[in-house]
Coordinates of C-alpha atoms in Angstrom, one line a residue:
Chain G
M28 CA 26.8 -32.1 9.7
K29 CA 23.3 -31.1 10.8
I30 CA 20.8 -31.5 7.9
L31 CA 17.3 -29.9 8.1
Y32 CA 14.3 -30.8 6.0
F33 CA 11.2 -28.6 5.5
A34 CA 7.7 -29.0 4.1
W35 CA 7.3 -31.9 1.7
V36 CA 11.0 -32.7 1.7
R37 CA 10.6 -33.3 5.5
E38 CA 7.4 -35.3 4.9
K39 CA 9.0 -37.5 2.2
I40 CA 12.2 -38.2 4.2
G41 CA 10.1 -38.7 7.4
K42 CA 12.2 -36.5 9.7
S43 CA 12.8 -32.8 10.2
Q44 CA 16.5 -33.1 10.9
E45 CA 19.4 -35.4 11.4
E46 CA 23.1 -35.3 12.2
L47 CA 25.3 -37.2 9.7
E48 CA 29.0 -37.9 9.2
I49 CA 29.6 -36.8 5.6
P50 CA 32.4 -38.7 3.6
N51 CA 35.3 -36.6 2.4
S52 CA 34.4 -37.3 -1.2
V53 CA 31.2 -35.1 -0.8
S54 CA 32.2 -31.6 -1.6
T55 CA 29.2 -29.7 -3.0
V56 CA 25.5 -29.5 -2.3
A57 CA 24.9 -31.7 -5.4
D58 CA 27.3 -34.3 -4.1
L59 CA 25.5 -34.3 -0.8
I60 CA 22.2 -34.9 -2.5
S61 CA 23.6 -37.8 -4.5
W62 CA 25.1 -39.3 -1.3
L63 CA 21.8 -38.9 0.6
E64 CA 20.0 -40.7 -2.3
T65 CA 22.1 -43.8 -1.7
K66 CA 20.6 -43.9 1.8
G67 CA 17.2 -45.1 0.9
P68 CA 14.1 -44.7 -1.3
E69 CA 12.7 -42.0 0.9
Y70 CA 15.6 -39.8 0.1
R71 CA 15.4 -40.6 -3.6
A72 CA 11.7 -39.6 -3.5
A73 CA 12.5 -36.3 -1.7
F74 CA 15.2 -35.4 -4.3
E75 CA 13.4 -36.8 -7.4
N76 CA 13.0 -33.4 -9.0
K77 CA 16.2 -31.7 -8.1
E78 CA 15.2 -28.4 -9.7
T79 CA 12.4 -28.1 -7.2
N80 CA 14.7 -28.5 -4.2
N81 CA 16.2 -25.4 -2.6
S82 CA 19.0 -25.5 -0.2
A83 CA 20.5 -23.1 2.4
I84 CA 23.9 -23.1 4.0
K85 CA 24.4 -20.9 7.1
Q86 CA 20.7 -19.9 6.6
S87 CA 21.4 -18.3 3.2
H88 CA 20.0 -19.6 -0.1
V89 CA 22.7 -21.5 -2.1
D90 CA 22.6 -23.4 -5.4
H91 CA 23.6 -27.0 -5.9
R92 CA 27.1 -26.2 -7.1
T93 CA 28.0 -24.5 -3.9
P94 CA 30.8 -26.2 -1.9
L95 CA 29.9 -27.4 1.6
N96 CA 33.2 -26.1 3.0
N97 CA 32.7 -27.9 6.3
A98 CA 29.4 -26.0 7.0
S99 CA 27.8 -27.2 10.2
E100 CA 24.2 -26.8 9.0
I101 CA 22.5 -27.3 5.6
A102 CA 18.8 -27.2 4.9
F103 CA 16.7 -28.7 2.0
F104 CA 13.2 -27.4 1.2
P105 CA 10.8 -26.8 -1.7
P106 CA 10.4 -23.3 -3.3
V107 CA 9.1 -20.9 -0.6
T108 CA 5.4 -20.0 -0.6
G109 CA 4.9 -17.5 2.3
G110 CA 3.2 -14.2 2.3
Chain A
M18 CA 12.4 -1.8 12.3
T19 CA 10.1 -4.6 13.6
I20 CA 10.3 -8.2 12.4
R21 CA 8.2 -10.8 14.1
I22 CA 7.1 -14.4 13.4
Q23 CA 4.1 -15.3 15.5
T24 CA 1.1 -17.6 15.8
E25 CA -1.2 -14.9 17.2
D26 CA -3.0 -12.3 15.1
F27 CA -1.9 -8.7 14.7
D28 CA -3.7 -5.4 14.9
I29 CA -2.7 -3.1 12.0
T30 CA -3.6 0.2 13.7
K31 CA -1.6 -0.8 16.8
E32 CA 1.4 -1.8 14.7
I33 CA 1.3 1.5 12.8
N34 CA 1.1 3.5 16.1
L35 CA 4.1 1.6 17.5
L36 CA 6.1 2.7 14.4
K37 CA 4.9 6.3 14.6
E38 CA 5.7 6.5 18.3
E39 CA 9.1 5.1 17.7
R40 CA 9.7 7.9 15.2
S41 CA 8.1 10.6 17.4
K42 CA 10.6 9.7 20.1
C43 CA 13.3 11.0 17.8
G44 CA 11.6 14.4 18.2
K45 CA 10.3 14.5 14.6
E46 CA 6.9 14.3 13.1
D47 CA 8.2 13.8 9.6
V48 CA 6.1 10.8 8.6
G49 CA 3.6 11.9 5.9
A50 CA 2.8 8.5 4.3
I51 CA 2.0 5.1 5.7
V52 CA 1.4 2.1 3.5
T53 CA 0.3 -1.3 4.8
F54 CA 0.0 -4.6 3.0
T55 CA -2.0 -7.4 4.7
G56 CA -2.2 -10.9 3.1
T57 CA -5.2 -13.0 4.1
V58 CA -6.3 -16.6 3.7
R59 CA -8.7 -17.2 0.8
D60 CA -11.4 -19.9 0.9
M61 CA -10.5 -21.3 -2.6
A62 CA -7.3 -22.6 -4.0
G63 CA -8.1 -22.3 -7.7
K64 CA -11.3 -24.2 -7.9
T65 CA -10.8 -26.2 -4.7
P66 CA -12.6 -25.0 -1.5
I67 CA -10.2 -24.7 1.4
S68 CA -11.1 -25.3 5.0
S69 CA -7.8 -24.3 6.6
M70 CA -4.1 -23.7 6.0
S71 CA -1.0 -24.3 8.0
L72 CA 2.3 -22.4 7.7
E73 CA 5.7 -23.8 8.5
H74 CA 9.0 -21.9 8.5
Y75 CA 12.7 -22.2 9.1
P76 CA 13.4 -20.5 12.4
G77 CA 16.5 -18.5 12.3
M78 CA 16.8 -18.3 8.6
T79 CA 13.4 -16.6 8.4
E80 CA 14.4 -13.7 10.6
K81 CA 17.7 -13.4 8.9
Q82 CA 16.1 -13.2 5.4
L83 CA 13.4 -10.7 6.5
E84 CA 16.0 -8.5 8.1
A85 CA 18.1 -8.5 4.9
I86 CA 15.0 -7.7 2.8
A87 CA 14.0 -4.8 5.2
E88 CA 17.6 -3.5 5.1
E89 CA 17.6 -3.5 1.3
A90 CA 14.3 -1.6 1.3
N91 CA 15.8 0.9 3.7
K92 CA 18.8 1.4 1.4
R93 CA 16.6 1.9 -1.7
W94 CA 14.0 4.3 -0.2
P95 CA 14.1 6.9 2.6
L96 CA 11.9 5.0 5.1
L97 CA 11.1 6.2 8.6
G98 CA 9.8 2.9 9.8
T99 CA 9.4 -0.7 8.6
T100 CA 7.4 -3.6 10.1
I101 CA 7.2 -7.2 8.8
I102 CA 5.0 -9.6 10.8
H103 CA 4.3 -13.2 9.5
R104 CA 2.1 -15.7 11.2
I105 CA 2.8 -19.4 11.4
G106 CA 0.7 -22.4 12.4
E107 CA -3.0 -23.1 11.6
L108 CA -5.0 -20.4 9.9
N109 CA -8.6 -20.2 8.5
P110 CA -10.1 -18.4 5.6
G111 CA -10.3 -14.7 6.3
D112 CA -7.4 -14.8 8.8
N113 CA -4.5 -12.5 8.5
I114 CA -1.2 -14.1 7.3
V115 CA 1.3 -11.3 6.8
L116 CA 1.6 -7.6 7.5
V117 CA 4.1 -5.2 6.0
I118 CA 4.2 -1.5 7.0
T119 CA 6.3 1.3 5.6
L120 CA 6.5 4.8 6.8
S121 CA 8.1 7.6 4.8
S122 CA 7.8 11.4 4.3
H123 CA 6.3 10.9 0.8
R124 CA 3.8 8.4 -0.6
H125 CA 5.7 7.0 -3.6
A126 CA 8.6 5.7 -1.4
A127 CA 6.1 4.1 1.0
F128 CA 4.1 2.4 -1.8
E129 CA 7.2 1.2 -3.7
A130 CA 9.0 -0.1 -0.6
A131 CA 5.9 -2.1 0.6
D132 CA 5.5 -3.6 -2.8
F133 CA 9.2 -4.5 -2.9
L134 CA 9.1 -6.0 0.6
M135 CA 6.2 -8.3 -0.4
D136 CA 7.9 -9.4 -3.6
F137 CA 11.1 -10.3 -1.8
L138 CA 9.3 -11.9 1.1
K139 CA 7.3 -14.1 -1.3
S140 CA 10.4 -15.4 -3.1
K141 CA 13.1 -15.3 -0.4
A142 CA 11.7 -15.9 3.1
P143 CA 11.5 -19.6 4.0
F144 CA 7.8 -20.1 4.7
W145 CA 5.7 -22.9 3.3
K146 CA 1.9 -23.1 3.1
K147 CA -0.1 -26.3 3.2
E148 CA -3.7 -26.1 2.3
Q149 CA -6.4 -28.4 3.7
P150 CA -9.3 -28.8 1.1
L151 CA -12.8 -29.3 2.4
E152 CA -12.5 -32.9 1.2
G153 CA -9.4 -35.0 0.7
E154 CA -5.7 -34.6 1.7
A155 CA -3.8 -31.5 2.5
N156 CA -1.5 -30.1 -0.2
W157 CA 1.7 -28.1 -0.1
V158 CA 1.1 -24.9 -2.1
D159 CA 3.2 -24.6 -5.3
A160 CA 5.4 -21.6 -5.9
R161 CA 4.0 -19.2 -8.5
D162 CA 6.0 -18.2 -11.6
S163 CA 4.3 -14.8 -11.4
D164 CA 6.0 -14.2 -8.0
K165 CA 9.4 -14.9 -9.5
K166 CA 8.6 -12.6 -12.5
S167 CA 7.5 -9.9 -10.1
L168 CA 10.9 -9.8 -8.6
T169 CA 12.5 -8.8 -11.9
R170 CA 10.8 -5.4 -11.5
W171 CA 13.3 -4.5 -8.9
E172 CA 16.5 -5.3 -10.8
K173 CA 18.8 -2.3 -10.9
Chain M
M17 CA -17.5 1.1 -1.4
T18 CA -17.2 3.6 1.5
I19 CA -16.6 7.3 0.9
R20 CA -16.6 9.6 3.9
I21 CA -15.6 13.2 4.7
Q22 CA -15.3 13.7 8.4
T23 CA -13.7 15.8 11.1
E24 CA -13.1 12.9 13.5
D25 CA -10.2 10.4 13.3
F26 CA -10.5 7.0 11.7
D27 CA -9.3 3.5 12.9
I28 CA -7.6 1.6 10.1
T29 CA -8.1 -1.9 11.5
K30 CA -11.8 -1.1 12.0
E31 CA -12.2 0.2 8.5
I32 CA -10.5 -2.8 7.0
N33 CA -12.8 -5.1 9.1
L34 CA -15.9 -3.3 7.8
L35 CA -14.8 -3.9 4.2
K36 CA -14.0 -7.5 4.9
E37 CA -17.3 -8.1 6.7
E38 CA -19.2 -6.6 3.8
R39 CA -17.4 -9.0 1.4
S40 CA -18.0 -12.0 3.7
K41 CA -21.7 -11.3 3.7
C42 CA -21.6 -12.2 0.0
G43 CA -20.7 -15.7 1.1
K44 CA -17.1 -15.4 -0.1
E45 CA -13.7 -15.3 1.5
D46 CA -11.9 -14.3 -1.7
V47 CA -9.9 -11.4 -0.3
G48 CA -6.2 -12.2 -0.3
A49 CA -4.7 -8.8 -0.3
I50 CA -5.4 -5.6 1.6
V51 CA -3.5 -2.4 1.0
T52 CA -4.0 0.8 3.0
F53 CA -2.5 4.3 2.5
T54 CA -2.7 6.8 5.3
G55 CA -1.5 10.4 4.8
T56 CA -0.5 12.2 8.0
V57 CA 0.4 15.8 9.0
R58 CA 4.2 16.5 9.1
D59 CA 5.6 19.1 11.4
M60 CA 7.6 20.8 8.7
A61 CA 6.6 22.5 5.4
G62 CA 9.9 22.6 3.6
K63 CA 12.1 24.4 6.2
T64 CA 9.2 26.0 8.1
P65 CA 8.0 24.4 11.4
I66 CA 4.3 23.9 11.4
S67 CA 2.1 24.0 14.5
S68 CA -1.2 23.0 12.8
M69 CA -3.1 22.6 9.5
S70 CA -6.6 23.2 8.5
L71 CA -8.5 21.5 5.6
E72 CA -11.3 23.0 3.6
H73 CA -13.4 21.3 0.9
Y74 CA -16.2 21.7 -1.5
P75 CA -19.1 19.7 0.0
G76 CA -21.0 17.8 -2.7
M77 CA -18.3 18.0 -5.3
T78 CA -15.8 16.2 -3.1
E79 CA -18.1 13.2 -2.7
K80 CA -18.9 13.2 -6.4
Q81 CA -15.2 13.3 -7.4
L82 CA -14.2 10.6 -4.9
E83 CA -17.0 8.3 -6.1
A84 CA -15.9 8.9 -9.7
I85 CA -12.2 8.1 -8.8
A86 CA -13.3 5.0 -6.9
E87 CA -15.4 3.8 -9.8
E88 CA -12.6 4.3 -12.2
A89 CA -10.3 2.2 -10.0
N90 CA -12.9 -0.5 -9.8
K91 CA -13.1 -0.5 -13.6
R92 CA -9.3 -0.9 -14.0
W93 CA -8.7 -3.5 -11.2
P94 CA -10.7 -6.4 -9.8
L95 CA -11.3 -4.9 -6.4
L96 CA -13.4 -6.5 -3.7
G97 CA -13.7 -3.4 -1.6
T98 CA -12.7 0.3 -1.6
T99 CA -12.7 2.9 1.2
I100 CA -11.7 6.6 0.9
I101 CA -11.9 8.7 4.1
H102 CA -10.7 12.3 4.2
R103 CA -10.6 14.4 7.3
I104 CA -11.4 18.2 7.2
G105 CA -11.0 20.9 9.8
E106 CA -8.1 21.5 12.2
L107 CA -5.3 18.9 12.3
N108 CA -2.0 18.7 14.2
P109 CA 1.4 17.2 13.3
G110 CA 1.1 13.4 13.5
D111 CA -2.6 13.4 12.9
N112 CA -4.2 11.3 10.1
I113 CA -5.5 13.2 7.1
V114 CA -6.6 10.6 4.6
L115 CA -7.2 6.9 4.4
V116 CA -7.5 4.7 1.2
I117 CA -8.1 1.0 1.5
T118 CA -8.2 -1.5 -1.4
L119 CA -9.2 -5.2 -1.2
S120 CA -8.5 -7.7 -3.9
S121 CA -7.7 -11.4 -4.4
H122 CA -4.1 -10.6 -5.4
R123 CA -1.6 -8.1 -4.2
H124 CA -0.6 -6.2 -7.4
A125 CA -4.2 -5.1 -8.0
A126 CA -4.5 -3.9 -4.4
F127 CA -1.2 -2.0 -4.5
E128 CA -1.8 -0.4 -7.9
A129 CA -5.4 0.6 -7.2
A130 CA -4.4 2.3 -3.9
D131 CA -1.5 4.1 -5.6
F132 CA -3.9 5.2 -8.4
L133 CA -6.6 6.4 -5.9
M134 CA -4.1 8.6 -4.1
D135 CA -2.8 10.2 -7.3
F136 CA -6.3 11.0 -8.5
L137 CA -7.5 12.2 -5.0
K138 CA -4.4 14.5 -4.8
S139 CA -5.2 16.1 -8.2
K140 CA -8.9 15.9 -8.6
A141 CA -10.7 16.1 -5.2
P142 CA -11.5 19.6 -4.1
F143 CA -9.6 19.8 -0.8
W144 CA -7.3 22.7 0.2
K145 CA -4.8 22.7 3.0
K146 CA -3.7 25.8 5.0
E147 CA -0.6 25.5 7.2
Q148 CA -0.1 27.5 10.4
P149 CA 3.6 28.0 10.9
L150 CA 4.9 28.2 14.5
E151 CA 5.5 31.9 13.8
G152 CA 3.7 34.2 11.4
E153 CA 0.6 33.9 9.2
A154 CA -1.0 30.8 7.9
N155 CA -0.3 29.9 4.3
W156 CA -2.4 28.0 1.7
V157 CA -0.4 25.0 0.5
D158 CA 0.7 25.2 -3.2
A159 CA -0.1 22.3 -5.5
R160 CA 2.9 20.2 -6.4
D161 CA 4.1 19.6 -10.0
S162 CA 5.2 16.1 -8.9
D163 CA 1.5 15.3 -8.1
K164 CA 0.4 16.3 -11.6
K165 CA 3.3 14.4 -13.2
S166 CA 2.4 11.3 -11.1
L167 CA -1.0 11.2 -12.8
T168 CA 0.5 10.6 -16.2
R169 CA 1.6 7.2 -15.0
W170 CA -2.0 6.1 -15.4
E171 CA -2.7 7.3 -18.9
K172 CA -3.9 4.4 -21.0
Chain N
M16 CA -26.3 32.2 -10.7
K17 CA -24.8 30.9 -7.5
I18 CA -21.0 31.5 -7.4
L19 CA -18.9 29.7 -4.8
Y20 CA -15.3 30.6 -3.8
F21 CA -12.9 28.4 -1.9
A22 CA -9.5 28.7 -0.1
W23 CA -7.5 31.8 -1.0
V24 CA -10.0 32.8 -3.7
R25 CA -12.6 33.0 -1.0
E26 CA -10.3 34.9 1.3
K27 CA -9.4 37.5 -1.4
I28 CA -13.0 38.1 -2.4
G29 CA -14.1 38.1 1.2
K30 CA -17.1 35.8 0.9
S31 CA -17.7 32.1 0.4
Q32 CA -20.6 32.5 -2.0
E33 CA -23.0 34.9 -3.7
E34 CA -26.0 34.9 -6.0
L35 CA -25.6 37.1 -9.1
E36 CA -27.6 38.1 -12.2
I37 CA -25.2 37.4 -15.1
P38 CA -25.6 39.6 -18.2
N39 CA -26.4 37.8 -21.4
S40 CA -23.1 38.8 -23.0
V41 CA -21.3 36.5 -20.5
S42 CA -21.2 33.1 -22.2
T43 CA -18.0 31.3 -21.0
V44 CA -16.2 30.8 -17.7
A45 CA -13.5 33.3 -19.0
D46 CA -16.2 35.9 -19.8
L47 CA -17.6 35.4 -16.2
I48 CA -14.1 36.0 -14.7
S49 CA -13.7 39.2 -16.8
W50 CA -17.1 40.4 -15.7
L51 CA -16.4 39.7 -12.1
E52 CA -13.2 41.6 -12.3
T53 CA -15.2 44.8 -13.2
K54 CA -16.9 44.5 -9.8
G55 CA -14.0 45.6 -7.7
P56 CA -10.3 45.2 -6.7
E57 CA -11.0 42.2 -4.5
Y58 CA -12.1 40.2 -7.6
R59 CA -9.2 41.5 -9.6
A60 CA -6.9 40.3 -6.8
A61 CA -8.6 36.9 -6.7
F62 CA -8.3 36.3 -10.5
E63 CA -4.9 38.0 -10.9
N64 CA -3.2 34.8 -12.0
K65 CA -5.9 33.1 -14.0
E66 CA -3.9 30.0 -14.7
T67 CA -3.9 29.2 -11.0
N68 CA -7.7 29.5 -10.8
N69 CA -9.7 26.3 -11.2
S70 CA -13.4 26.3 -11.9
A71 CA -16.2 23.7 -11.6
I72 CA -19.7 23.7 -13.1
K73 CA -22.2 21.2 -11.8
Q74 CA -19.4 20.1 -9.4
S75 CA -17.1 18.9 -12.3
H76 CA -13.8 20.5 -13.2
V77 CA -14.1 22.7 -16.3
D78 CA -11.6 24.9 -18.2
H79 CA -12.1 28.6 -18.8
R80 CA -13.4 28.2 -22.4
T81 CA -16.3 26.1 -21.2
P82 CA -19.8 27.8 -21.9
L83 CA -21.9 28.5 -18.8
N84 CA -25.1 27.2 -20.6
N85 CA -27.3 28.6 -17.9
A86 CA -25.6 26.5 -15.2
S87 CA -27.1 27.3 -11.7
E88 CA -23.8 26.9 -9.9
I89 CA -20.2 27.6 -10.6
A90 CA -17.2 27.5 -8.2
F91 CA -13.8 29.1 -8.3
F92 CA -10.8 27.7 -6.4
P93 CA -7.0 27.3 -6.3
P94 CA -5.4 24.0 -7.5
V95 CA -6.5 21.3 -5.1
T96 CA -4.1 20.2 -2.3
G97 CA -5.8 17.4 -0.4
G98 CA -4.6 14.0 0.5

């Protein structure tokens, strides 16, 4: 699965994207966050305040209960501040 | 409908004329009202003087979201043209950030649609601003509660 | 604040830049939102094709009314610049008629003030339109009830 | 008193302005309209539907009950249609 990070989520994790094999036990966005947090303190820092983390699957906003359903791409980012 | 993400500046008159010409090609001069909104970089973030700002976005998702927002506006109001242009990269105080244009036969539709487009762009389009203060480290801009509240005006 | 009655066309980008420069001269880059409304000549009056339109006004009273409307808008919203330009004389379908520009730090003030300015201009400024149909005699345009109703939105 | 006419009021009366001595008995805008109507059919045509006639004294909108108060200028015109 391709995982993208933007803005301060990207800065805290230290990369803008990565390709990861996700275990079968990971079924929702929330599961994926919990699994990523096991990978190191940089991930725990990025997801410290989960309510401030937005996610998108197939480039559409989703909430943390959304199933991954073998999506090929997911993105994590702070609340948007354009315009 | 024009949707563009670009680093370069835009010219409002030129963008309006492009939309008007597009409509004229349909053999009609039925545009009576043109509303534009331009967002520009301010030199203060609250009480902190700002020297510059940088804008990051999610390529692909941005265009998809802006198209969906423009389509929704075209469903709600009888628009005869819509433009959304958003700049990315490094910007300075006074610089243009975003342009929204709506064309319609009557003014209320054009005003409401432009207002709607900006509210949805602010809350749904994946752009992030980072402000560089005159002194100290750059900060990611926080989302505003007022922008979220503003969205509720459009609930049907 | 810029108020002009003129026969010649206007350039929206140029007029915005004049207002921005005027504000910059005060040593501040606190404009964050710019709204423009442009009214243009349509080629149909209801079901009648129109070949041209002419605009008459009451010199002196027009400027006085537009200044009063602009001052009222500046009392109600924290504006950082206001322009009202209205053309008179002979105009053709597609031509610009009127331009309103509002500058503010935040977008809701700029949107509301531009909307307000147009409503009051439509009902209070002494301009009269005469439409020339493709065939037959020219007609003075009737005032719209919807414009009068629109004004009630701003009652305090 | 200087009296100005605009748009179709001007066209019906056939002039854009005139300077007239107003009798002392004429004290309000409505009185002035009634007095003008005695001056000829073109005035009666212009003021036929009084509710569609607007007036301004000192370049401000006034209603027909407004006293003239020795104003030097008054204007008559249809409802405005600019913008």
